[in-house]
Amino acid sequence: MTKRQFDKPVTAREQDIQAVSRTAQILGLFGPETPELSVAEATRRLGLNRTTVHRYFSSMIGSGLLERVEDSALVRPGRSILQLGSFMLGQQRIMQKAPAYMRELVLEIKVSTVLSLWGTSGPVVSLVEEAEHPTLVTVRVGSQLALDSSQAKVFLAFLPDQFHADRLTGSLPEPQRTETRRRIEAIQQAGMSSHVNHRGICVVAAPVFAATGICATIAAVGTERMLPEALDSREATALKAACKRLTKEMGGTWPEAAD
């Protein structure tokens, strides 16, 4: 007789998928009206076995997804979830506030500006404000920037977790790794990055900070005739001033060493 579907052995991949699904279901129970939760309440609402829910709670507490409420049997979202939520809110805020600063900057320096957010393994172009110029230099939204790009180096210079930055640069081949780390040290002092590539395109980039640290970079992009590479140029000074004003509005602090 053929075994029924639910009698078949569960594969490791299916177990992983089930674990992710149940973790998401548990996190989905929290909200404005349910800031804290007990095993009994989660068991009732999910229709799962109490032992299973208790096992998931323990695992999620261990990984920082949940934390225990003092002097009670309740749990609430943990530090990892709060950090992720803060990060996502910060990204939404910068995407709302940055366009006005970028448009003003474009009118002042006459070259395109590009805002990037940190992705899974480097900066991702998220906003572009193009200049009205006979020679247009721009970048496509959604582009993943290389770790040795100007905006990536600015991110790496100011990431709160410098061990993570070292691990990322450690993946680069020599002599690129040594040169990138040298440039990162210079950026930490200057607060900005500039580079002219082999095609004659100049990129000047500066960081934007929120309360939790660096949240974005903004770069001016143009040909080397349109945009000077020097960090004391009028264009670089205007870019830095715009990023500092945006940093203040985001509740961040510009590093003293980079001021």
Coordinates of C-alpha atoms in Angstrom, one line a residue:
M1 CA 0.0 0.0 0.0
T2 CA 1.3 3.5 -0.9
K3 CA 2.2 5.7 2.0
R4 CA 0.3 8.9 2.4
Q5 CA 2.1 12.2 1.7
F6 CA 2.5 13.2 5.3
D7 CA 4.0 9.8 6.1
K8 CA 7.0 10.5 3.8
P9 CA 10.3 11.3 5.5
V10 CA 11.0 15.0 5.7
T11 CA 14.2 16.1 4.0
A12 CA 16.8 18.4 5.6
R13 CA 15.9 21.1 3.1
E14 CA 12.2 20.8 3.9
Q15 CA 13.0 21.0 7.6
D16 CA 15.0 24.2 7.0
I17 CA 12.1 25.7 5.1
Q18 CA 9.7 24.8 7.8
A19 CA 11.9 26.3 10.5
V20 CA 12.1 29.6 8.6
S21 CA 8.4 29.6 8.0
R22 CA 7.6 29.0 11.7
T23 CA 10.1 31.6 12.8
A24 CA 8.4 34.1 10.5
Q25 CA 4.9 33.1 11.9
I26 CA 6.1 33.7 15.4
L27 CA 7.6 37.1 14.6
G28 CA 4.4 37.9 12.8
L29 CA 2.4 37.6 16.0
F30 CA 4.0 40.7 17.5
G31 CA 2.5 44.1 16.8
P32 CA 1.3 47.4 18.5
E33 CA -1.4 45.4 20.4
T34 CA 0.9 42.4 21.1
P35 CA 4.3 43.8 22.1
E36 CA 4.9 40.7 24.4
L37 CA 3.9 37.1 24.0
S38 CA 3.7 33.9 26.0
V39 CA 4.3 30.3 24.9
A40 CA 0.6 29.6 25.7
E41 CA -0.7 32.5 23.6
A42 CA 1.6 31.6 20.7
T43 CA 0.5 28.0 20.9
R44 CA -3.1 29.0 20.8
R45 CA -2.8 31.4 17.9
L46 CA -0.6 29.2 15.7
G47 CA -2.2 25.9 16.5
L48 CA 1.1 24.2 17.1
N49 CA 2.3 21.9 19.8
R50 CA 3.3 23.7 23.0
T51 CA 6.6 21.8 23.1
T52 CA 7.4 22.9 19.5
V53 CA 6.6 26.6 20.3
H54 CA 8.8 26.4 23.5
R55 CA 11.6 25.0 21.4
Y56 CA 11.3 27.7 18.8
F57 CA 11.2 30.4 21.6
S58 CA 14.4 29.0 23.1
S59 CA 16.2 28.9 19.8
M60 CA 15.1 32.5 18.8
I61 CA 16.1 33.8 22.2
G62 CA 19.5 32.2 21.7
S63 CA 19.9 33.9 18.3
G64 CA 18.8 37.3 19.5
L65 CA 15.5 37.3 17.6
L66 CA 13.5 37.3 20.9
E67 CA 14.4 38.2 24.4
R68 CA 12.8 37.4 27.8
V69 CA 10.7 40.1 29.6
E70 CA 12.2 40.6 33.1
D71 CA 10.4 38.7 35.9
S72 CA 7.8 37.1 33.6
A73 CA 7.3 34.2 31.2
L74 CA 6.8 36.6 28.3
V75 CA 9.1 37.3 25.4
R76 CA 9.4 40.3 23.0
P77 CA 11.4 41.0 19.8
G78 CA 15.1 40.9 20.5
R79 CA 18.0 43.2 19.7
S80 CA 18.5 41.7 16.3
I81 CA 15.0 42.5 15.2
L82 CA 15.1 46.0 16.7
Q83 CA 18.4 46.7 14.9
L84 CA 16.9 45.5 11.6
G85 CA 13.8 47.6 12.1
S86 CA 15.9 50.7 12.9
F87 CA 18.0 50.0 9.8
M88 CA 15.0 49.7 7.5
L89 CA 13.4 52.9 9.0
G90 CA 16.7 54.7 8.4
Q91 CA 16.7 53.6 4.8
Q92 CA 13.1 54.8 4.3
R93 CA 14.0 58.2 5.9
I94 CA 17.1 58.7 3.8
M95 CA 15.2 57.9 0.6
Q96 CA 12.6 60.5 1.5
K97 CA 14.9 63.2 2.6
A98 CA 17.9 62.9 0.2
P99 CA 16.3 63.9 -3.1
A100 CA 15.9 67.5 -2.1
Y101 CA 19.5 67.8 -1.1
M102 CA 20.7 66.0 -4.2
R103 CA 18.6 68.3 -6.5
E104 CA 20.0 71.4 -4.8
L105 CA 23.6 70.0 -5.1
V106 CA 23.2 69.2 -8.8
L107 CA 22.1 72.8 -9.5
E108 CA 25.2 74.1 -7.6
I109 CA 27.9 71.8 -9.0
K110 CA 26.4 71.0 -12.5
V111 CA 27.1 67.2 -12.4
S112 CA 25.0 64.2 -11.5
T113 CA 24.7 62.9 -8.0
V114 CA 24.2 59.3 -6.9
L115 CA 23.0 58.0 -3.5
S116 CA 23.9 54.4 -2.5
L117 CA 22.7 52.2 0.3
W118 CA 24.6 49.3 1.8
G119 CA 23.4 46.0 0.4
T120 CA 24.3 42.4 1.3
S121 CA 27.9 42.7 0.1
G122 CA 28.5 46.3 -0.9
P123 CA 26.8 49.6 -2.0
V124 CA 23.7 49.5 -4.3
V125 CA 22.8 52.6 -6.3
S126 CA 19.4 53.7 -5.0
L127 CA 18.8 57.3 -6.2
V128 CA 20.2 59.3 -9.1
E129 CA 19.8 63.0 -9.8
E130 CA 21.0 63.8 -13.3
A131 CA 22.5 67.1 -14.2
E132 CA 21.3 69.1 -17.3
H133 CA 24.6 69.1 -19.1
P134 CA 25.6 68.4 -22.8
T135 CA 27.8 65.6 -21.4
L136 CA 25.8 63.4 -19.1
V137 CA 27.5 61.0 -16.8
T138 CA 25.1 58.8 -14.8
V139 CA 24.7 55.5 -13.1
R140 CA 21.8 53.0 -13.3
V141 CA 19.6 52.6 -10.2
G142 CA 20.1 49.1 -8.8
S143 CA 23.7 48.8 -9.8
Q144 CA 25.9 46.9 -7.4
L145 CA 29.1 48.8 -6.9
A146 CA 32.5 47.0 -6.5
L147 CA 34.3 47.0 -3.2
D148 CA 37.1 49.2 -4.6
S149 CA 34.6 51.9 -5.8
S150 CA 34.7 55.3 -4.2
Q151 CA 31.3 54.9 -2.5
A152 CA 32.2 51.4 -1.2
K153 CA 35.5 52.7 0.3
V154 CA 33.6 55.5 2.1
F155 CA 31.2 52.8 3.5
L156 CA 34.1 50.6 4.6
A157 CA 35.8 53.5 6.2
F158 CA 32.9 54.3 8.5
L159 CA 31.1 51.0 9.0
P160 CA 30.5 50.5 12.8
D161 CA 31.8 47.0 12.5
Q162 CA 35.4 47.5 11.3
F163 CA 36.1 43.7 11.6
H164 CA 33.4 43.2 9.0
A165 CA 35.1 45.8 6.8
D166 CA 38.4 44.0 7.2
R167 CA 36.8 40.7 6.2
L168 CA 35.3 42.2 3.1
T169 CA 38.6 43.9 2.0
G170 CA 40.4 40.6 2.8
S171 CA 38.5 39.0 -0.1
L172 CA 40.2 41.3 -2.6
P173 CA 43.3 40.1 -4.4
E174 CA 46.7 41.8 -3.9
P175 CA 47.8 44.5 -4.6
Q176 CA 44.1 45.7 -4.8
R177 CA 43.6 44.8 -1.1
T178 CA 46.5 46.8 0.2
E179 CA 45.7 49.8 -2.0
T180 CA 42.0 49.7 -0.9
R181 CA 42.9 49.6 2.8
R182 CA 45.3 52.5 2.3
R183 CA 42.6 54.5 0.7
I184 CA 40.2 53.6 3.5
E185 CA 42.6 55.0 6.1
A186 CA 42.9 58.2 4.1
I187 CA 39.1 58.5 3.9
Q188 CA 38.7 58.2 7.6
Q189 CA 40.9 61.3 8.0
A190 CA 39.5 63.3 5.1
G191 CA 35.9 62.2 5.4
M192 CA 35.6 61.8 1.7
S193 CA 36.9 59.9 -1.3
S194 CA 37.8 60.9 -4.9
H195 CA 39.0 58.9 -7.8
V196 CA 39.4 59.2 -11.6
N197 CA 39.1 55.9 -13.4
H198 CA 40.8 54.8 -16.6
R199 CA 37.9 56.2 -18.7
G200 CA 38.4 59.7 -17.3
I201 CA 35.3 59.6 -15.1
C202 CA 35.8 61.3 -11.7
V203 CA 33.8 60.2 -8.6
V204 CA 33.8 62.3 -5.4
A205 CA 31.9 60.6 -2.6
A206 CA 31.0 61.5 1.0
P207 CA 29.1 59.7 3.8
V208 CA 25.7 60.4 5.4
F209 CA 25.2 59.4 9.0
A210 CA 22.1 58.5 11.0
A211 CA 21.9 57.9 14.8
T212 CA 23.1 54.3 14.3
G213 CA 26.0 55.2 12.1
I214 CA 26.7 55.5 8.3
C215 CA 23.4 55.1 6.4
A216 CA 24.3 56.2 2.9
T217 CA 26.9 57.7 0.6
I218 CA 26.3 60.5 -1.9
A219 CA 28.7 60.8 -4.9
A220 CA 29.2 63.5 -7.5
V221 CA 29.9 61.9 -10.9
G222 CA 31.4 63.6 -14.0
T223 CA 34.2 63.6 -16.5
E224 CA 37.5 64.9 -15.1
R225 CA 37.0 68.1 -17.0
M226 CA 33.6 68.6 -15.4
L227 CA 34.6 67.5 -11.9
P228 CA 37.9 68.2 -10.2
E229 CA 39.4 65.3 -8.2
A230 CA 40.8 67.5 -5.5
L231 CA 39.0 67.3 -2.1
D232 CA 39.3 71.0 -1.5
S233 CA 37.6 71.9 -4.8
R234 CA 34.4 73.9 -4.8
E235 CA 32.4 70.8 -5.9
A236 CA 33.8 68.6 -3.2
T237 CA 33.2 71.3 -0.5
A238 CA 29.6 71.6 -1.6
L239 CA 29.1 67.8 -1.5
K240 CA 30.5 67.6 2.0
A241 CA 28.4 70.5 3.2
A242 CA 25.2 68.8 1.7
C243 CA 26.1 65.5 3.4
K244 CA 26.7 67.2 6.7
R245 CA 23.3 69.0 6.6
L246 CA 21.6 65.7 5.7
T247 CA 23.4 64.0 8.5
K248 CA 22.1 66.5 10.9
E249 CA 18.5 66.0 9.7
M250 CA 18.9 62.3 10.0
G251 CA 20.0 62.7 13.6
G252 CA 23.5 61.5 12.9
T253 CA 26.9 62.9 13.9
W254 CA 29.8 63.7 11.5
P255 CA 33.0 62.1 12.9
E256 CA 35.4 64.7 14.3
A257 CA 38.4 63.1 12.6
A258 CA 36.7 63.6 9.2
D259 CA 35.6 67.2 9.9

